[in-house]
Coordinates of C-alpha atoms in Angstrom, one line a residue:
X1 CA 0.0 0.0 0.0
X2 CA 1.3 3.6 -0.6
X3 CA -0.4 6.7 -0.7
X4 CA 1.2 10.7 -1.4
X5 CA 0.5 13.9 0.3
X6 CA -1.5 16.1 -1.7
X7 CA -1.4 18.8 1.1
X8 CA 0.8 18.7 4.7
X9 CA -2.0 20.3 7.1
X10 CA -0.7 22.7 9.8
X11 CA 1.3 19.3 11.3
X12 CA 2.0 15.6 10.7
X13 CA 4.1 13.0 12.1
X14 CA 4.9 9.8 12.1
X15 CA 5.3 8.4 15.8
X16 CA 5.3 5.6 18.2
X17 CA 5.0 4.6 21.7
X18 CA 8.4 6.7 22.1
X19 CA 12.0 6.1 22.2
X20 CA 13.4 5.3 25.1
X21 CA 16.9 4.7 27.0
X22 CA 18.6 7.6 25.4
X23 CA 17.5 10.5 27.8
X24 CA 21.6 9.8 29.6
X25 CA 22.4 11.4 25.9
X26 CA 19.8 14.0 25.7
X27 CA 17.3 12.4 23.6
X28 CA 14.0 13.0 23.6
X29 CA 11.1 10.4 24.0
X30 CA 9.0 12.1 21.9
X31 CA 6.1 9.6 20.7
X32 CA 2.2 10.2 20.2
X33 CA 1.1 12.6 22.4
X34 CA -2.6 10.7 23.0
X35 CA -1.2 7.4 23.7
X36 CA -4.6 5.9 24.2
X37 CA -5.8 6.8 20.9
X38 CA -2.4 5.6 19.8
X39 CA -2.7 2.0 20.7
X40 CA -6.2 1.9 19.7
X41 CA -5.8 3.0 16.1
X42 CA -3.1 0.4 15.2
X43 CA -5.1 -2.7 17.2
X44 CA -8.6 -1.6 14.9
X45 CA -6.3 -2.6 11.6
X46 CA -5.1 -5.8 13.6
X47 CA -1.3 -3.8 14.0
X48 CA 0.3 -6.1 17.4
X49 CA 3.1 -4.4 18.7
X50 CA 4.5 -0.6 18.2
X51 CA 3.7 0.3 14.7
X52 CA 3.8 4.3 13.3
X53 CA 0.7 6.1 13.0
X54 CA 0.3 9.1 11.3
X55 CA -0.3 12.2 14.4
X56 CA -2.4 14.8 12.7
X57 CA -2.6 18.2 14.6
X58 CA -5.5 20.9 14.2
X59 CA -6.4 20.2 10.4
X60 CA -5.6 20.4 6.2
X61 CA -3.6 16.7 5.8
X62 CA -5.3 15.8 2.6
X63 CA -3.7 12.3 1.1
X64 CA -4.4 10.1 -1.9
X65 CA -4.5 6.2 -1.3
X66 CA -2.8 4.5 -4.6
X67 CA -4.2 1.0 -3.5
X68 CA -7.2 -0.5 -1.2
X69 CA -5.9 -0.2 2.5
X70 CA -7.5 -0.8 5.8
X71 CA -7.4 2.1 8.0
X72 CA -8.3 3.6 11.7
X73 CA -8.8 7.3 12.8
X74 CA -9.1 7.8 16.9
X75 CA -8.1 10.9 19.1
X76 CA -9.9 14.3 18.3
X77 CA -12.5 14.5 15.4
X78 CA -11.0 16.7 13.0
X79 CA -13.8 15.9 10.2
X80 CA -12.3 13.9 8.4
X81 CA -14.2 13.0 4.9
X82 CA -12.9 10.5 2.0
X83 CA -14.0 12.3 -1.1
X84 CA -16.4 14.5 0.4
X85 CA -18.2 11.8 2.7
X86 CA -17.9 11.9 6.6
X87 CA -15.6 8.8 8.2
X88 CA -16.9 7.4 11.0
X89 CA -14.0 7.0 13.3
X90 CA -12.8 4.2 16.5
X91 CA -13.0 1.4 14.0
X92 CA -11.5 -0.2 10.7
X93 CA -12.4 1.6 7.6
X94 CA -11.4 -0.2 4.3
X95 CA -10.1 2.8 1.6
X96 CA -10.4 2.0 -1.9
X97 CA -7.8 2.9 -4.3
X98 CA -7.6 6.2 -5.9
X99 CA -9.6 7.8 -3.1
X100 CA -8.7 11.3 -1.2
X101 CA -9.0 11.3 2.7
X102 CA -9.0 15.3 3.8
X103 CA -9.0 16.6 7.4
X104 CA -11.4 19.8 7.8
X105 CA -11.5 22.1 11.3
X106 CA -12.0 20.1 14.3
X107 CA -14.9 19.2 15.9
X108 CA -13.6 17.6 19.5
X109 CA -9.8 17.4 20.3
X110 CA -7.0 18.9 17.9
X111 CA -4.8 15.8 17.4
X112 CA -6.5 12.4 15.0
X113 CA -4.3 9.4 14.5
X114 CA -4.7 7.1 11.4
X115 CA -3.0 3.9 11.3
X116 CA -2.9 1.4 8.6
X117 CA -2.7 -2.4 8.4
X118 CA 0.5 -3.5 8.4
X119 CA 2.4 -0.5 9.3
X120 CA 3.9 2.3 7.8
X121 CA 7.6 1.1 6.3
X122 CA 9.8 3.6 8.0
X123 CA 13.3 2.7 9.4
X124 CA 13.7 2.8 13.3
X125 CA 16.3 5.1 14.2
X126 CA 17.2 4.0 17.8
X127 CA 14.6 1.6 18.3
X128 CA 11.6 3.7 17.7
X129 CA 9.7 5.1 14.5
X130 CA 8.7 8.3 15.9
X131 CA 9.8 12.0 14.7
X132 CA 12.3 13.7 17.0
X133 CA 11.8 16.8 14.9
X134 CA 14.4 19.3 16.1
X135 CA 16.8 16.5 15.9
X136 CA 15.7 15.5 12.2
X137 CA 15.7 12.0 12.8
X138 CA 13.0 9.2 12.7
X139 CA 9.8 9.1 11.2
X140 CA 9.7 9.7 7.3
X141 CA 12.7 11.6 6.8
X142 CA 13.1 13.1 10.1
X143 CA 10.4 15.7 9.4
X144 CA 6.8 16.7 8.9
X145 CA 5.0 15.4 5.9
X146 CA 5.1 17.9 2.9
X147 CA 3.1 17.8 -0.2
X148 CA 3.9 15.4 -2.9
X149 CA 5.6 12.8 0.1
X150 CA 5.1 9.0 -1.0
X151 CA 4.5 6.9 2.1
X152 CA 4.3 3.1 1.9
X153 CA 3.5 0.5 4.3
X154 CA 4.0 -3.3 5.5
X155 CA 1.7 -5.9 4.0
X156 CA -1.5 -5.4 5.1
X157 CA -3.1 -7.3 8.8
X158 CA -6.5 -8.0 7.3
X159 CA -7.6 -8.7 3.8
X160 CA -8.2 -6.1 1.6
X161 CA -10.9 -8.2 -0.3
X162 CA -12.9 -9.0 2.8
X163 CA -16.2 -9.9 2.3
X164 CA -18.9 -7.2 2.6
X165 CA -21.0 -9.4 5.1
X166 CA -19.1 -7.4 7.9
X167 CA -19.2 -4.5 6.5
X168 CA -21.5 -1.3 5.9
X169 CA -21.1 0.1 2.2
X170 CA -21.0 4.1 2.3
X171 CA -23.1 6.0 -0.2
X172 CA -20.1 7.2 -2.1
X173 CA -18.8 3.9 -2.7
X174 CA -15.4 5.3 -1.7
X175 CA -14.9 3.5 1.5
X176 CA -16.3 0.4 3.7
X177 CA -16.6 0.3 7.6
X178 CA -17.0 -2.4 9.8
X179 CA -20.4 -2.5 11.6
X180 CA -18.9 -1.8 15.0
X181 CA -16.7 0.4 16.9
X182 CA -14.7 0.7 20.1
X183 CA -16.5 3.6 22.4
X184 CA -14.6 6.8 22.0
X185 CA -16.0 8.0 25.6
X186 CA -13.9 10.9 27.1
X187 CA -13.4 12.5 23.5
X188 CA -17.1 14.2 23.9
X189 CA -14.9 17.6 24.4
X190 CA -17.8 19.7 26.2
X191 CA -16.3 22.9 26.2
X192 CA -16.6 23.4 29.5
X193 CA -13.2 23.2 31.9
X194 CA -11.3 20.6 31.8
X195 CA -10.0 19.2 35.1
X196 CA -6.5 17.9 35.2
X197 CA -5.7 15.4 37.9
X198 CA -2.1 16.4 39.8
X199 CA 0.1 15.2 42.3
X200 CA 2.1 17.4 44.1
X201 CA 5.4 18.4 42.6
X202 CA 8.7 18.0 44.0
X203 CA 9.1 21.9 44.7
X204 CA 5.0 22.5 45.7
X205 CA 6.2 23.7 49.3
X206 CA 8.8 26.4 48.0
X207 CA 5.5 28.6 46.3
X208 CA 4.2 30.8 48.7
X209 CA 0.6 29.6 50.6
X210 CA -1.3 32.0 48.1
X211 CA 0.1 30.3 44.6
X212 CA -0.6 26.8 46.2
X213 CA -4.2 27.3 46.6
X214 CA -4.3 29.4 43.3
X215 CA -3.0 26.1 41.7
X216 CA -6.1 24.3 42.5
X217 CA -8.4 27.6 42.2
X218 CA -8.0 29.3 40.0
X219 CA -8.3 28.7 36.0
X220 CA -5.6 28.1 33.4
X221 CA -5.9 28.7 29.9
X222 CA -4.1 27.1 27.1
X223 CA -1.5 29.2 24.8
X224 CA -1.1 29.1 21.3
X225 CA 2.7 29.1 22.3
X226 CA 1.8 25.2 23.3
X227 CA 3.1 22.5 21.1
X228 CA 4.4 19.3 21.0
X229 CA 7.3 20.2 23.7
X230 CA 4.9 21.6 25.9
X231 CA 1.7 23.2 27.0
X232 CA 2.3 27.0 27.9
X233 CA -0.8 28.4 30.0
X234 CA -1.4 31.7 31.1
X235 CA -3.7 32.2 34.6
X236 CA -2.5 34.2 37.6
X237 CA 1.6 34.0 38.3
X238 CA 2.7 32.0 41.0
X239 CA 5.6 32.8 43.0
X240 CA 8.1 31.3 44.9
X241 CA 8.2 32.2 48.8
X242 CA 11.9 32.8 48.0
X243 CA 14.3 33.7 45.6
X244 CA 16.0 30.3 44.6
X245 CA 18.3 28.6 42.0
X246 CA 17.5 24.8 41.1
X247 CA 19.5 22.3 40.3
X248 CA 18.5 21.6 36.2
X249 CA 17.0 17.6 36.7
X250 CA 15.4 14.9 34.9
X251 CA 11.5 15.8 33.9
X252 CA 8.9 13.4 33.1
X253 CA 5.8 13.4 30.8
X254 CA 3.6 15.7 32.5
X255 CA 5.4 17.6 34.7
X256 CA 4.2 21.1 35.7
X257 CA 7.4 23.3 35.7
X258 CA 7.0 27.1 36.7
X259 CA 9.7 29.6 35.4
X260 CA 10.6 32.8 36.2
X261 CA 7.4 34.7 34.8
X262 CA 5.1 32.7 37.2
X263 CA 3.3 30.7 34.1
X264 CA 2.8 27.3 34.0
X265 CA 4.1 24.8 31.6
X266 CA 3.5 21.5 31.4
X267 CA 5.5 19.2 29.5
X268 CA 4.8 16.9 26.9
X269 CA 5.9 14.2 24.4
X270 CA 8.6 16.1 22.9
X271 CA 10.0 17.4 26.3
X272 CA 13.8 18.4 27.1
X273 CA 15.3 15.7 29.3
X274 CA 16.3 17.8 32.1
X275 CA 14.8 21.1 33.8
X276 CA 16.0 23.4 36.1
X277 CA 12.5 25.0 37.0
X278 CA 10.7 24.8 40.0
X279 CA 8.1 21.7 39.5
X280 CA 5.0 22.7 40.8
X281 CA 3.2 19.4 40.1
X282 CA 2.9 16.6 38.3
X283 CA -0.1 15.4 36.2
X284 CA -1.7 12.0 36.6
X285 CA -0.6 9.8 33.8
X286 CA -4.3 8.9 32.9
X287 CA -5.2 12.6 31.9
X288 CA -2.0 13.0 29.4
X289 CA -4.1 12.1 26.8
X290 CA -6.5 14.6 27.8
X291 CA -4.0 17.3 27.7
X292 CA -3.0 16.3 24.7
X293 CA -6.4 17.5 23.1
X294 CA -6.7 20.9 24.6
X295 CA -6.4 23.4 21.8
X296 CA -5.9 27.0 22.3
X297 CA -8.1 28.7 24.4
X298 CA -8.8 26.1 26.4
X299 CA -9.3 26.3 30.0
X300 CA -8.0 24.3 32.8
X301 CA -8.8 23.8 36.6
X302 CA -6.5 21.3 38.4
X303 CA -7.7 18.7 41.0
X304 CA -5.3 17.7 43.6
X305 CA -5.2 13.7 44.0
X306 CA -2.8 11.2 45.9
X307 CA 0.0 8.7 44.9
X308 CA -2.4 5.9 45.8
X309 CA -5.4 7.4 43.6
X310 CA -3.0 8.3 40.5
X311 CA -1.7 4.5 40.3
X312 CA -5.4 3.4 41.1
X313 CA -6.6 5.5 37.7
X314 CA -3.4 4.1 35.7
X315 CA -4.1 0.7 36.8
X316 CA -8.0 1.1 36.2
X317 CA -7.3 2.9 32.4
X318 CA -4.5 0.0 31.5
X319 CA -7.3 -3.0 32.3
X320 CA -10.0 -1.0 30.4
X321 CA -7.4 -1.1 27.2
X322 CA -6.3 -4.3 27.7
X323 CA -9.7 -5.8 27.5
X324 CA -10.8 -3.6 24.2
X325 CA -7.7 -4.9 22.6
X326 CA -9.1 -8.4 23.3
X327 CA -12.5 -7.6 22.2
X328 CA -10.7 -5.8 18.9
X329 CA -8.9 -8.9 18.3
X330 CA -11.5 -11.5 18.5
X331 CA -13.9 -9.2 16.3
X332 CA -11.3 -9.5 13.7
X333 CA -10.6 -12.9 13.6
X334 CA -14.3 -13.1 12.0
X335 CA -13.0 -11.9 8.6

Protein backbone atom coordinates (compact mmCIF):
# COMPACT_ATOMS: atom_id res chain seq x y z
CA UNK A 1 0.00 0.00 0.00
CA UNK A 2 1.30 3.60 -0.63
CA UNK A 3 -0.38 6.71 -0.73
CA UNK A 4 1.19 10.72 -1.37
CA UNK A 5 0.51 13.90 0.29
CA UNK A 6 -1.48 16.14 -1.71
CA UNK A 7 -1.44 18.84 1.12
CA UNK A 8 0.76 18.66 4.72
CA UNK A 9 -1.99 20.31 7.11
CA UNK A 10 -0.71 22.69 9.85
CA UNK A 11 1.34 19.33 11.32
CA UNK A 12 2.01 15.60 10.68
CA UNK A 13 4.10 13.01 12.07
CA UNK A 14 4.87 9.77 12.13
CA UNK A 15 5.34 8.40 15.82
CA UNK A 16 5.32 5.65 18.15
CA UNK A 17 4.96 4.57 21.67
CA UNK A 18 8.37 6.72 22.06
CA UNK A 19 11.96 6.15 22.18
CA UNK A 20 13.42 5.29 25.06
CA UNK A 21 16.86 4.68 27.04
CA UNK A 22 18.57 7.62 25.44
CA UNK A 23 17.52 10.47 27.85
CA UNK A 24 21.55 9.79 29.59
CA UNK A 25 22.42 11.41 25.86
CA UNK A 26 19.83 13.96 25.72
CA UNK A 27 17.29 12.38 23.61
CA UNK A 28 13.96 13.03 23.63
CA UNK A 29 11.14 10.41 23.99
CA UNK A 30 9.00 12.09 21.86
CA UNK A 31 6.06 9.59 20.66
CA UNK A 32 2.23 10.18 20.22
CA UNK A 33 1.07 12.59 22.40
CA UNK A 34 -2.62 10.73 23.01
CA UNK A 35 -1.21 7.36 23.68
CA UNK A 36 -4.64 5.88 24.22
CA UNK A 37 -5.76 6.84 20.86
CA UNK A 38 -2.39 5.65 19.82
CA UNK A 39 -2.75 2.01 20.72
CA UNK A 40 -6.20 1.89 19.69
CA UNK A 41 -5.85 3.05 16.14
CA UNK A 42 -3.12 0.44 15.24
CA UNK A 43 -5.09 -2.74 17.23
CA UNK A 44 -8.57 -1.62 14.94
CA UNK A 45 -6.28 -2.58 11.59
CA UNK A 46 -5.07 -5.84 13.56
CA UNK A 47 -1.32 -3.85 13.98
CA UNK A 48 0.32 -6.09 17.36
CA UNK A 49 3.10 -4.36 18.71
CA UNK A 50 4.50 -0.64 18.19
CA UNK A 51 3.67 0.29 14.67
CA UNK A 52 3.76 4.29 13.30
CA UNK A 53 0.69 6.15 13.02
CA UNK A 54 0.32 9.11 11.29
CA UNK A 55 -0.29 12.24 14.38
CA UNK A 56 -2.39 14.80 12.72
CA UNK A 57 -2.60 18.22 14.61
CA UNK A 58 -5.45 20.91 14.17
CA UNK A 59 -6.37 20.20 10.37
CA UNK A 60 -5.61 20.44 6.24
CA UNK A 61 -3.62 16.74 5.79
CA UNK A 62 -5.25 15.78 2.58
CA UNK A 63 -3.72 12.32 1.09
CA UNK A 64 -4.40 10.15 -1.87
CA UNK A 65 -4.49 6.24 -1.26
CA UNK A 66 -2.79 4.51 -4.62
CA UNK A 67 -4.19 0.97 -3.50
CA UNK A 68 -7.17 -0.53 -1.17
CA UNK A 69 -5.95 -0.19 2.53
CA UNK A 70 -7.46 -0.82 5.84
CA UNK A 71 -7.35 2.10 8.05
CA UNK A 72 -8.32 3.56 11.68
CA UNK A 73 -8.83 7.30 12.81
CA UNK A 74 -9.12 7.76 16.91
CA UNK A 75 -8.08 10.87 19.09
CA UNK A 76 -9.86 14.33 18.35
CA UNK A 77 -12.48 14.50 15.42
CA UNK A 78 -10.97 16.73 13.04
CA UNK A 79 -13.78 15.90 10.24
CA UNK A 80 -12.25 13.86 8.40
CA UNK A 81 -14.17 12.96 4.90
CA UNK A 82 -12.95 10.53 2.01
CA UNK A 83 -14.00 12.28 -1.15
CA UNK A 84 -16.41 14.50 0.39
CA UNK A 85 -18.17 11.77 2.70
CA UNK A 86 -17.90 11.87 6.64
CA UNK A 87 -15.63 8.78 8.23
CA UNK A 88 -16.88 7.38 11.01
CA UNK A 89 -13.99 6.97 13.35
CA UNK A 90 -12.76 4.24 16.46
CA UNK A 91 -13.05 1.42 13.98
CA UNK A 92 -11.50 -0.22 10.68
CA UNK A 93 -12.42 1.64 7.55
CA UNK A 94 -11.42 -0.19 4.25
CA UNK A 95 -10.10 2.80 1.64
CA UNK A 96 -10.44 1.96 -1.94
CA UNK A 97 -7.81 2.92 -4.34
CA UNK A 98 -7.63 6.23 -5.88
CA UNK A 99 -9.61 7.77 -3.11
CA UNK A 100 -8.68 11.27 -1.23
CA UNK A 101 -9.01 11.28 2.66
CA UNK A 102 -8.99 15.26 3.78
CA UNK A 103 -8.99 16.60 7.42
CA UNK A 104 -11.36 19.80 7.82
CA UNK A 105 -11.53 22.11 11.29
CA UNK A 106 -11.99 20.08 14.28
CA UNK A 107 -14.93 19.18 15.86
CA UNK A 108 -13.57 17.60 19.49
CA UNK A 109 -9.84 17.39 20.28
CA UNK A 110 -7.02 18.95 17.91
CA UNK A 111 -4.78 15.84 17.43
CA UNK A 112 -6.49 12.38 14.95
CA UNK A 113 -4.28 9.37 14.47
CA UNK A 114 -4.73 7.11 11.37
CA UNK A 115 -3.01 3.85 11.25
CA UNK A 116 -2.88 1.41 8.55
CA UNK A 117 -2.75 -2.36 8.40
CA UNK A 118 0.52 -3.54 8.38
CA UNK A 119 2.36 -0.52 9.33
CA UNK A 120 3.89 2.32 7.85
CA UNK A 121 7.64 1.07 6.29
CA UNK A 122 9.82 3.64 7.96
CA UNK A 123 13.31 2.66 9.44
CA UNK A 124 13.73 2.78 13.32
CA UNK A 125 16.33 5.09 14.24
CA UNK A 126 17.17 3.98 17.78
CA UNK A 127 14.63 1.64 18.32
CA UNK A 128 11.64 3.73 17.70
CA UNK A 129 9.69 5.11 14.46
CA UNK A 130 8.71 8.29 15.93
CA UNK A 131 9.80 11.98 14.74
CA UNK A 132 12.26 13.65 17.04
CA UNK A 133 11.82 16.85 14.89
CA UNK A 134 14.40 19.28 16.14
CA UNK A 135 16.76 16.50 15.89
CA UNK A 136 15.73 15.52 12.21
CA UNK A 137 15.66 12.04 12.81
CA UNK A 138 13.00 9.21 12.71
CA UNK A 139 9.84 9.12 11.25
CA UNK A 140 9.66 9.70 7.30
CA UNK A 141 12.74 11.60 6.83
CA UNK A 142 13.10 13.13 10.06
CA UNK A 143 10.44 15.67 9.37
CA UNK A 144 6.85 16.69 8.91
CA UNK A 145 4.98 15.43 5.89
CA UNK A 146 5.14 17.93 2.91
CA UNK A 147 3.13 17.76 -0.24
CA UNK A 148 3.93 15.36 -2.86
CA UNK A 149 5.58 12.77 0.10
CA UNK A 150 5.05 8.97 -0.98
CA UNK A 151 4.50 6.91 2.06
CA UNK A 152 4.28 3.06 1.92
CA UNK A 153 3.49 0.47 4.27
CA UNK A 154 3.97 -3.27 5.52
CA UNK A 155 1.70 -5.87 3.95
CA UNK A 156 -1.54 -5.36 5.07
CA UNK A 157 -3.09 -7.30 8.81
CA UNK A 158 -6.54 -8.04 7.32
CA UNK A 159 -7.63 -8.70 3.76
CA UNK A 160 -8.20 -6.05 1.60
CA UNK A 161 -10.88 -8.19 -0.26
CA UNK A 162 -12.86 -9.00 2.83
CA UNK A 163 -16.21 -9.91 2.29
CA UNK A 164 -18.95 -7.19 2.56
CA UNK A 165 -21.05 -9.43 5.07
CA UNK A 166 -19.13 -7.39 7.93
CA UNK A 167 -19.17 -4.52 6.49
CA UNK A 168 -21.50 -1.27 5.89
CA UNK A 169 -21.09 0.06 2.23
CA UNK A 170 -21.05 4.08 2.33
CA UNK A 171 -23.14 6.03 -0.18
CA UNK A 172 -20.10 7.18 -2.10
CA UNK A 173 -18.76 3.85 -2.66
CA UNK A 174 -15.37 5.29 -1.72
CA UNK A 175 -14.93 3.46 1.48
CA UNK A 176 -16.27 0.44 3.69
CA UNK A 177 -16.56 0.28 7.56
CA UNK A 178 -17.01 -2.38 9.78
CA UNK A 179 -20.43 -2.50 11.62
CA UNK A 180 -18.94 -1.75 15.04
CA UNK A 181 -16.67 0.42 16.89
CA UNK A 182 -14.68 0.73 20.12
CA UNK A 183 -16.52 3.63 22.43
CA UNK A 184 -14.60 6.85 22.00
CA UNK A 185 -15.97 8.00 25.56
CA UNK A 186 -13.86 10.86 27.12
CA UNK A 187 -13.38 12.49 23.54
CA UNK A 188 -17.05 14.24 23.86
CA UNK A 189 -14.93 17.65 24.42
CA UNK A 190 -17.81 19.71 26.15
CA UNK A 191 -16.31 22.89 26.18
CA UNK A 192 -16.55 23.39 29.47
CA UNK A 193 -13.23 23.20 31.95
CA UNK A 194 -11.34 20.56 31.76
CA UNK A 195 -10.01 19.15 35.09
CA UNK A 196 -6.55 17.85 35.25
CA UNK A 197 -5.65 15.39 37.93
CA UNK A 198 -2.11 16.39 39.82
CA UNK A 199 0.15 15.21 42.26
CA UNK A 200 2.11 17.35 44.08
CA UNK A 201 5.45 18.40 42.62
CA UNK A 202 8.75 18.04 43.95
CA UNK A 203 9.11 21.94 44.68
CA UNK A 204 5.04 22.53 45.75
CA UNK A 205 6.19 23.67 49.25
CA UNK A 206 8.81 26.36 47.96
CA UNK A 207 5.52 28.64 46.26
CA UNK A 208 4.20 30.84 48.70
CA UNK A 209 0.62 29.61 50.55
CA UNK A 210 -1.26 32.01 48.15
CA UNK A 211 0.13 30.30 44.60
CA UNK A 212 -0.60 26.80 46.20
CA UNK A 213 -4.17 27.32 46.58
CA UNK A 214 -4.27 29.39 43.35
CA UNK A 215 -3.03 26.11 41.69
CA UNK A 216 -6.15 24.27 42.53
CA UNK A 217 -8.36 27.57 42.23
CA UNK A 218 -7.97 29.29 39.97
CA UNK A 219 -8.28 28.68 35.97
CA UNK A 220 -5.65 28.10 33.35
CA UNK A 221 -5.87 28.73 29.92
CA UNK A 222 -4.10 27.07 27.13
CA UNK A 223 -1.51 29.25 24.83
CA UNK A 224 -1.12 29.12 21.27
CA UNK A 225 2.66 29.10 22.35
CA UNK A 226 1.76 25.21 23.30
CA UNK A 227 3.07 22.51 21.07
CA UNK A 228 4.38 19.31 20.98
CA UNK A 229 7.27 20.24 23.72
CA UNK A 230 4.92 21.59 25.93
CA UNK A 231 1.70 23.23 27.02
CA UNK A 232 2.29 26.99 27.94
CA UNK A 233 -0.83 28.35 29.99
CA UNK A 234 -1.45 31.65 31.06
CA UNK A 235 -3.66 32.23 34.62
CA UNK A 236 -2.51 34.15 37.61
CA UNK A 237 1.56 34.01 38.31
CA UNK A 238 2.68 32.00 41.03
CA UNK A 239 5.62 32.77 43.05
CA UNK A 240 8.07 31.30 44.90
CA UNK A 241 8.15 32.19 48.79
CA UNK A 242 11.87 32.77 47.99
CA UNK A 243 14.29 33.73 45.61
CA UNK A 244 16.01 30.32 44.55
CA UNK A 245 18.25 28.63 41.96
CA UNK A 246 17.47 24.75 41.14
CA UNK A 247 19.52 22.26 40.28
CA UNK A 248 18.51 21.61 36.21
CA UNK A 249 17.01 17.64 36.71
CA UNK A 250 15.43 14.88 34.90
CA UNK A 251 11.49 15.83 33.93
CA UNK A 252 8.87 13.45 33.08
CA UNK A 253 5.85 13.40 30.82
CA UNK A 254 3.56 15.66 32.51
CA UNK A 255 5.38 17.59 34.71
CA UNK A 256 4.20 21.11 35.69
CA UNK A 257 7.40 23.33 35.69
CA UNK A 258 7.02 27.13 36.65
CA UNK A 259 9.65 29.55 35.37
CA UNK A 260 10.61 32.80 36.16
CA UNK A 261 7.44 34.65 34.79
CA UNK A 262 5.11 32.68 37.24
CA UNK A 263 3.27 30.67 34.06
CA UNK A 264 2.83 27.29 34.00
CA UNK A 265 4.14 24.83 31.63
CA UNK A 266 3.53 21.46 31.41
CA UNK A 267 5.51 19.23 29.54
CA UNK A 268 4.79 16.93 26.95
CA UNK A 269 5.88 14.19 24.39
CA UNK A 270 8.57 16.15 22.91
CA UNK A 271 9.97 17.39 26.30
CA UNK A 272 13.76 18.42 27.14
CA UNK A 273 15.27 15.69 29.32
CA UNK A 274 16.26 17.82 32.08
CA UNK A 275 14.85 21.11 33.83
CA UNK A 276 15.97 23.40 36.14
CA UNK A 277 12.53 25.00 37.00
CA UNK A 278 10.73 24.78 39.99
CA UNK A 279 8.14 21.72 39.45
CA UNK A 280 4.96 22.68 40.81
CA UNK A 281 3.18 19.37 40.11
CA UNK A 282 2.93 16.56 38.30
CA UNK A 283 -0.09 15.45 36.18
CA UNK A 284 -1.66 11.99 36.61
CA UNK A 285 -0.61 9.81 33.78
CA UNK A 286 -4.29 8.94 32.90
CA UNK A 287 -5.15 12.61 31.92
CA UNK A 288 -2.04 12.97 29.35
CA UNK A 289 -4.06 12.14 26.78
CA UNK A 290 -6.53 14.56 27.80
CA UNK A 291 -3.99 17.31 27.73
CA UNK A 292 -3.02 16.26 24.67
CA UNK A 293 -6.38 17.48 23.12
CA UNK A 294 -6.71 20.87 24.55
CA UNK A 295 -6.40 23.37 21.79
CA UNK A 296 -5.90 26.96 22.34
CA UNK A 297 -8.08 28.67 24.36
CA UNK A 298 -8.83 26.06 26.41
CA UNK A 299 -9.34 26.32 29.98
CA UNK A 300 -8.02 24.29 32.84
CA UNK A 301 -8.80 23.83 36.57
CA UNK A 302 -6.46 21.26 38.39
CA UNK A 303 -7.66 18.70 40.99
CA UNK A 304 -5.25 17.70 43.56
CA UNK A 305 -5.22 13.73 44.02
CA UNK A 306 -2.81 11.17 45.94
CA UNK A 307 0.03 8.70 44.94
CA UNK A 308 -2.41 5.88 45.82
CA UNK A 309 -5.36 7.40 43.55
CA UNK A 310 -2.96 8.32 40.46
CA UNK A 311 -1.74 4.50 40.25
CA UNK A 312 -5.43 3.35 41.06
CA UNK A 313 -6.58 5.52 37.73
CA UNK A 314 -3.44 4.06 35.74
CA UNK A 315 -4.08 0.70 36.77
CA UNK A 316 -8.03 1.11 36.24
CA UNK A 317 -7.28 2.85 32.38
CA UNK A 318 -4.51 0.00 31.49
CA UNK A 319 -7.32 -3.02 32.35
CA UNK A 320 -9.96 -0.97 30.38
CA UNK A 321 -7.42 -1.13 27.23
CA UNK A 322 -6.34 -4.27 27.71
CA UNK A 323 -9.69 -5.80 27.51
CA UNK A 324 -10.77 -3.62 24.23
CA UNK A 325 -7.71 -4.90 22.65
CA UNK A 326 -9.06 -8.39 23.29
CA UNK A 327 -12.48 -7.56 22.20
CA UNK A 328 -10.73 -5.79 18.91
CA UNK A 329 -8.88 -8.91 18.35
CA UNK A 330 -11.54 -11.50 18.48
CA UNK A 331 -13.87 -9.22 16.27
CA UNK A 332 -11.28 -9.46 13.68
CA UNK A 333 -10.60 -12.94 13.64
CA UNK A 334 -14.25 -13.15 11.99
CA UNK A 335 -13.02 -11.88 8.59
Amino acid sequence: MSMTVIKPGLLATLQDSGRRGYGRYGIITAGAMDDYAYRLANRLVGNEGEHAVLEITWSGLAVEFHDNCWIALTGGDLSPLIDGVKVPMWRPVLVKAGRVLSFQQPAAGCRAYMSVSGGFDVPPVMGSLSTYLRAGIGGYEGRALKQGDTLHAHPSRLPVDSSERNLHVDDSGGFLTAKWSVSASGYDFTGQDAVVRVLNGRQFDDFDDDSQQALFRDRFTVTPQSDRMGYRLSGPPLTLRQAKEYISEPVALGTVQVPSDGQLIILMADRQTLGGYPKIAQVASVDIPLIAQLPPGASIRFAEISLAEAERLYAARARELRMMEVMIKHKLKEW
